[in-house]
PDB file of C-alpha atoms in Angstrom:
ATOM      1  CA  UNK S 163      27.683  39.603  48.086  1.00 61.00           C
ATOM      2  CA  UNK S 164      26.446  38.199  44.794  1.00 79.00           C
ATOM      3  CA  UNK S 165      28.154  34.833  45.430  1.00 84.00           C
ATOM      4  CA  UNK S 166      26.636  34.542  48.901  1.00 84.00           C
ATOM      5  CA  UNK S 167      23.190  35.319  47.498  1.00 77.00           C
ATOM      6  CA  UNK S 168      23.571  32.693  44.741  1.00 82.00           C
ATOM      7  CA  UNK S 169      24.684  30.018  47.238  1.00 84.00           C
ATOM      8  CA  UNK S 170      21.805  30.881  49.582  1.00 81.00           C
ATOM      9  CA  UNK S 171      19.269  30.664  46.765  1.00 80.00           C
ATOM     10  CA  UNK S 172      20.712  27.325  45.573  1.00 80.00           C
ATOM     11  CA  UNK S 173      20.519  25.915  49.102  1.00 81.00           C
ATOM     12  CA  UNK S 174      16.954  27.148  49.531  1.00 78.00           C
ATOM     13  CA  UNK S 175      15.896  25.628  46.201  1.00 78.00           C
ATOM     14  CA  UNK S 176      17.514  22.261  47.018  1.00 79.00           C
ATOM     15  CA  UNK S 177      15.724  22.147  50.412  1.00 75.00           C
ATOM     16  CA  UNK S 178      12.421  22.987  48.678  1.00 72.00           C
ATOM     17  CA  UNK S 179      13.008  20.245  46.086  1.00 72.00           C
ATOM     18  CA  UNK S 180      13.717  17.677  48.809  1.00 69.00           C
ATOM     19  CA  UNK S 181      10.630  18.786  50.737  1.00 64.00           C
ATOM     20  CA  UNK S 182       8.334  18.395  47.724  1.00 59.00           C
ATOM     21  CA  UNK S 183       9.857  15.001  46.818  1.00 55.00           C
ATOM     22  CA  UNK S 184       8.970  13.681  50.280  1.00 57.00           C
ATOM     23  CA  UNK S 185       5.270  14.054  49.483  1.00 61.00           C
ATOM     24  CA  UNK S 186       3.419  10.861  48.502  1.00 66.00           C
ATOM     25  CA  UNK S 187       2.890  10.138  44.834  1.00 63.00           C
ATOM     26  CA  UNK S 188      -0.516   8.897  43.745  1.00 66.00           C
ATOM     27  CA  UNK S 189      -1.603   7.215  40.541  1.00 68.00           C
ATOM     28  CA  UNK S 190      -3.913   9.040  38.154  1.00 68.00           C
ATOM     29  CA  UNK S 191      -6.629   6.390  38.503  1.00 63.00           C
ATOM     30  CA  UNK S 192      -6.332   6.225  42.296  1.00 65.00           C
ATOM     31  CA  UNK S 193      -4.807   3.672  44.604  1.00 64.00           C
ATOM     32  CA  UNK S 194      -7.708   1.238  44.704  1.00 68.00           C
ATOM     33  CA  UNK S 195      -8.359  -0.924  41.674  1.00 66.00           C
ATOM     34  CA  UNK S 196     -11.941  -2.255  41.791  1.00 71.00           C
ATOM     35  CA  UNK S 197     -11.328  -5.360  39.690  1.00 73.00           C
ATOM     36  CA  UNK S 198      -8.375  -7.156  38.222  1.00 76.00           C
ATOM     37  CA  UNK S 199      -8.161  -6.926  34.439  1.00 75.00           C
ATOM     38  CA  UNK S 200      -8.746 -10.283  32.824  1.00 79.00           C
ATOM     39  CA  UNK S 201      -7.300 -11.531  29.582  1.00 79.00           C
ATOM     40  CA  UNK S 202      -9.666 -11.721  26.624  1.00 74.00           C
ATOM     41  CA  UNK S 203     -11.062 -15.146  25.796  1.00 79.00           C
ATOM     42  CA  UNK S 204      -9.137 -17.179  23.262  1.00 79.00           C
ATOM     43  CA  UNK S 205     -11.011 -17.012  19.972  1.00 77.00           C
ATOM     44  CA  UNK S 206     -10.930 -19.665  17.262  1.00 76.00           C
ATOM     45  CA  UNK S 207      -9.234 -18.871  13.975  1.00 76.00           C
ATOM     46  CA  UNK S 208     -11.417 -18.059  10.994  1.00 72.00           C
ATOM     47  CA  UNK S 209     -11.431 -20.390   8.070  1.00 72.00           C
ATOM     48  CA  UNK S 210     -11.058 -24.109   7.941  1.00 74.00           C
ATOM     49  CA  UNK S 211      -8.479 -26.362   6.395  1.00 75.00           C
ATOM     50  CA  UNK S 212      -6.094 -24.793   3.864  1.00 78.00           C
ATOM     51  CA  UNK S 213      -7.736 -24.161   0.515  1.00 73.00           C
ATOM     52  CA  UNK S 214     -11.209 -23.915   2.018  1.00 75.00           C
ATOM     53  CA  UNK S 215     -11.593 -20.133   1.986  1.00 78.00           C
ATOM     54  CA  UNK S 216     -10.955 -17.183  -0.289  1.00 81.00           C
ATOM     55  CA  UNK S 217      -7.991 -14.898   0.263  1.00 82.00           C
ATOM     56  CA  UNK S 218      -8.512 -12.070   2.758  1.00 83.00           C
ATOM     57  CA  UNK S 219      -8.351  -8.658   1.028  1.00 84.00           C
ATOM     58  CA  UNK S 220      -5.507  -6.376   2.084  1.00 85.00           C
ATOM     59  CA  UNK S 221      -6.373  -3.013   3.632  1.00 84.00           C
ATOM     60  CA  UNK S 222      -3.200  -1.045   2.876  1.00 85.00           C
ATOM     61  CA  UNK S 223      -0.277  -1.090   0.479  1.00 84.00           C
ATOM     62  CA  UNK S 224       2.634  -3.385   1.354  1.00 85.00           C
ATOM     63  CA  UNK S 225       0.486  -5.313   3.864  1.00 88.00           C
ATOM     64  CA  UNK S 226       1.649  -8.920   4.132  1.00 90.00           C
ATOM     65  CA  UNK S 227      -1.084 -11.316   3.001  1.00 89.00           C
ATOM     66  CA  UNK S 228      -3.186 -12.671   5.862  1.00 88.00           C
ATOM     67  CA  UNK S 229      -3.546 -16.412   6.372  1.00 88.00           C
ATOM     68  CA  UNK S 230      -7.114 -17.384   5.340  1.00 85.00           C
ATOM     69  CA  UNK S 231      -7.042 -20.791   7.054  1.00 84.00           C
ATOM     70  CA  UNK S 232      -6.520 -22.302  10.492  1.00 82.00           C
ATOM     71  CA  UNK S 233      -2.959 -22.968  11.572  1.00 82.00           C
ATOM     72  CA  UNK S 234      -3.839 -24.966  14.683  1.00 80.00           C
ATOM     73  CA  UNK S 235      -2.222 -28.371  14.594  1.00 80.00           C
ATOM     74  CA  UNK S 236       0.590 -27.284  12.277  1.00 83.00           C
ATOM     75  CA  UNK S 237       4.111 -27.987  13.487  1.00 83.00           C
ATOM     76  CA  UNK S 238       6.162 -25.080  14.812  1.00 86.00           C
ATOM     77  CA  UNK S 239       8.260 -23.333  12.200  1.00 86.00           C
ATOM     78  CA  UNK S 240      11.980 -23.967  12.589  1.00 84.00           C
ATOM     79  CA  UNK S 241      14.951 -23.378  10.316  1.00 79.00           C
ATOM     80  CA  UNK S 242      14.901 -27.102   9.454  1.00 83.00           C
ATOM     81  CA  UNK S 243      11.134 -27.564   9.083  1.00 86.00           C
ATOM     82  CA  UNK S 244       8.588 -25.099   7.729  1.00 86.00           C
ATOM     83  CA  UNK S 245       5.182 -26.639   7.069  1.00 87.00           C
ATOM     84  CA  UNK S 246       4.053 -23.488   5.195  1.00 87.00           C
ATOM     85  CA  UNK S 247       6.520 -24.307   2.444  1.00 85.00           C
ATOM     86  CA  UNK S 248       4.998 -27.745   1.900  1.00 84.00           C
ATOM     87  CA  UNK S 249       2.305 -25.925  -0.093  1.00 84.00           C
ATOM     88  CA  UNK S 250       3.401 -22.336  -0.691  1.00 87.00           C
ATOM     89  CA  UNK S 251       6.754 -23.063  -2.346  1.00 83.00           C
ATOM     90  CA  UNK S 252       4.791 -24.438  -5.327  1.00 77.00           C
ATOM     91  CA  UNK S 253       2.341 -22.655  -7.647  1.00 74.00           C
ATOM     92  CA  UNK S 254      -0.121 -25.527  -7.517  1.00 70.00           C
ATOM     93  CA  UNK S 255      -0.802 -28.234  -4.940  1.00 72.00           C
ATOM     94  CA  UNK S 256      -3.147 -31.161  -5.572  1.00 73.00           C
ATOM     95  CA  UNK S 257      -4.662 -29.330  -8.545  1.00 73.00           C
ATOM     96  CA  UNK S 258      -5.381 -26.104  -6.604  1.00 75.00           C
ATOM     97  CA  UNK S 259      -3.737 -22.800  -7.413  1.00 79.00           C
ATOM     98  CA  UNK S 260      -2.382 -21.268  -4.205  1.00 82.00           C
ATOM     99  CA  UNK S 261      -0.338 -18.159  -3.366  1.00 85.00           C
ATOM    100  CA  UNK S 262       3.329 -18.864  -3.877  1.00 86.00           C
ATOM    101  CA  UNK S 263       6.212 -17.462  -1.854  1.00 87.00           C
ATOM    102  CA  UNK S 264       7.301 -14.211  -3.501  1.00 87.00           C
ATOM    103  CA  UNK S 265      10.778 -13.759  -4.973  1.00 85.00           C
ATOM    104  CA  UNK S 266      11.638 -11.256  -2.223  1.00 87.00           C
ATOM    105  CA  UNK S 267      11.634 -14.218   0.196  1.00 89.00           C
ATOM    106  CA  UNK S 268      13.971 -16.367  -1.899  1.00 87.00           C
ATOM    107  CA  UNK S 269      17.736 -16.582  -2.203  1.00 87.00           C
ATOM    108  CA  UNK S 270      18.960 -14.967  -5.426  1.00 83.00           C
ATOM    109  CA  UNK S 271      19.322 -16.132  -8.164  1.00 78.00           C
ATOM    110  CA  UNK S 272      15.981 -17.932  -8.101  1.00 76.00           C
ATOM    111  CA  UNK S 273      15.906 -21.446  -9.483  1.00 78.00           C
ATOM    112  CA  UNK S 274      12.280 -22.081 -10.556  1.00 75.00           C
ATOM    113  CA  UNK S 275      12.698 -25.840 -10.125  1.00 77.00           C
ATOM    114  CA  UNK S 276      14.145 -25.708  -6.599  1.00 79.00           C
ATOM    115  CA  UNK S 277      13.621 -22.310  -4.916  1.00 83.00           C
ATOM    116  CA  UNK S 278      15.449 -21.715  -1.625  1.00 84.00           C
ATOM    117  CA  UNK S 279      13.996 -19.530   1.136  1.00 85.00           C
ATOM    118  CA  UNK S 280      16.216 -16.722   2.439  1.00 86.00           C
ATOM    119  CA  UNK S 281      16.935 -17.419   6.123  1.00 84.00           C
ATOM    120  CA  UNK S 282      15.982 -13.814   6.927  1.00 86.00           C
ATOM    121  CA  UNK S 283      12.442 -14.612   5.698  1.00 85.00           C
ATOM    122  CA  UNK S 284      12.066 -18.100   7.157  1.00 84.00           C
ATOM    123  CA  UNK S 285       9.658 -17.364  10.043  1.00 88.00           C
ATOM    124  CA  UNK S 286       6.433 -16.899   8.040  1.00 89.00           C
ATOM    125  CA  UNK S 287       4.179 -16.184  11.024  1.00 86.00           C
ATOM    126  CA  UNK S 288       6.177 -13.086  11.954  1.00 88.00           C
ATOM    127  CA  UNK S 289       4.336 -11.183   9.216  1.00 90.00           C
ATOM    128  CA  UNK S 290       1.635 -13.510   7.895  1.00 90.00           C
ATOM    129  CA  UNK S 291      -0.976 -14.098  10.579  1.00 86.00           C
ATOM    130  CA  UNK S 292      -4.296 -15.959  10.714  1.00 83.00           C
ATOM    131  CA  UNK S 293      -7.427 -13.996  11.579  1.00 82.00           C
ATOM    132  CA  UNK S 294      -9.948 -14.430  14.353  1.00 80.00           C
ATOM    133  CA  UNK S 295     -13.486 -13.098  14.647  1.00 76.00           C
ATOM    134  CA  UNK S 296     -13.113 -11.023  17.793  1.00 78.00           C
ATOM    135  CA  UNK S 297     -14.539  -7.751  18.998  1.00 79.00           C
ATOM    136  CA  UNK S 298     -11.802  -5.062  19.024  1.00 79.00           C
ATOM    137  CA  UNK S 299     -10.381  -4.330  22.478  1.00 79.00           C
ATOM    138  CA  UNK S 300     -10.353  -0.592  21.719  1.00 87.00           C
ATOM    139  CA  UNK S 301     -12.220   1.554  19.219  1.00 89.00           C
ATOM    140  CA  UNK S 302     -10.621   1.497  15.791  1.00 85.00           C
ATOM    141  CA  UNK S 303     -11.484   4.120  13.187  1.00 88.00           C
ATOM    142  CA  UNK S 304      -8.837   3.020  10.664  1.00 85.00           C
ATOM    143  CA  UNK S 305     -10.124   3.141   7.093  1.00 83.00           C
ATOM    144  CA  UNK S 306      -7.902   1.105   4.815  1.00 81.00           C
ATOM    145  CA  UNK S 307      -7.137   1.680   1.187  1.00 76.00           C
ATOM    146  CA  UNK S 308      -9.211  -1.161  -0.185  1.00 63.00           C
ATOM    147  CA  UNK S 309      -7.807  -0.561  -3.676  1.00 62.00           C
ATOM    148  CA  UNK S 310      -4.335  -1.625  -2.438  1.00 44.00           C
ATOM    149  CA  UNK S 311      -2.979  -4.816  -3.937  1.00 48.00           C
TER     150      UNK S 311
END
C-alpha cells in the first residue's frame, strides 16, 4: 500500500509541475519596452598631449596609475610595438621626469641600461586607462582611501 501511495503522489506532483510550467512567463519589467536603450555619447579624454597634466591621484591601495593624457592617435599596442615604452621605459624624456615602468613589469634580473618588459605585462592599457569627464551611469558612493600611494 505504501508503494502505491508513493507512486500516486509522485505522478500527481509531476502532472502538477507540468501544468504550472505550461503557464506563460513574464518579465519583471513587463513585456512592452517604451524606448530602446541608447549607448552613452563618446566623451573626449581628459588631458592633452603627454606631459601636459599632473598625475591623477590614486583612490585605493594597489590601484594602477591612471593615464593623465590623451591616447587618441597612438598606435595600437602589440608585442612588437608599444608606444607607451617610447617614454615610460626611461626615467626622463626630453628633460621631463616621467613615471617609469615599475620593476614588477620587467624581466628579472633588471638591466638598468636596457630593461626588458615581461610579456605578461606588455598590454599597458589592460590596467592603465585614460580618464574622461563623464557623468556616472549609476550612482556611486565609493569613498576612496586618498592617503593610498
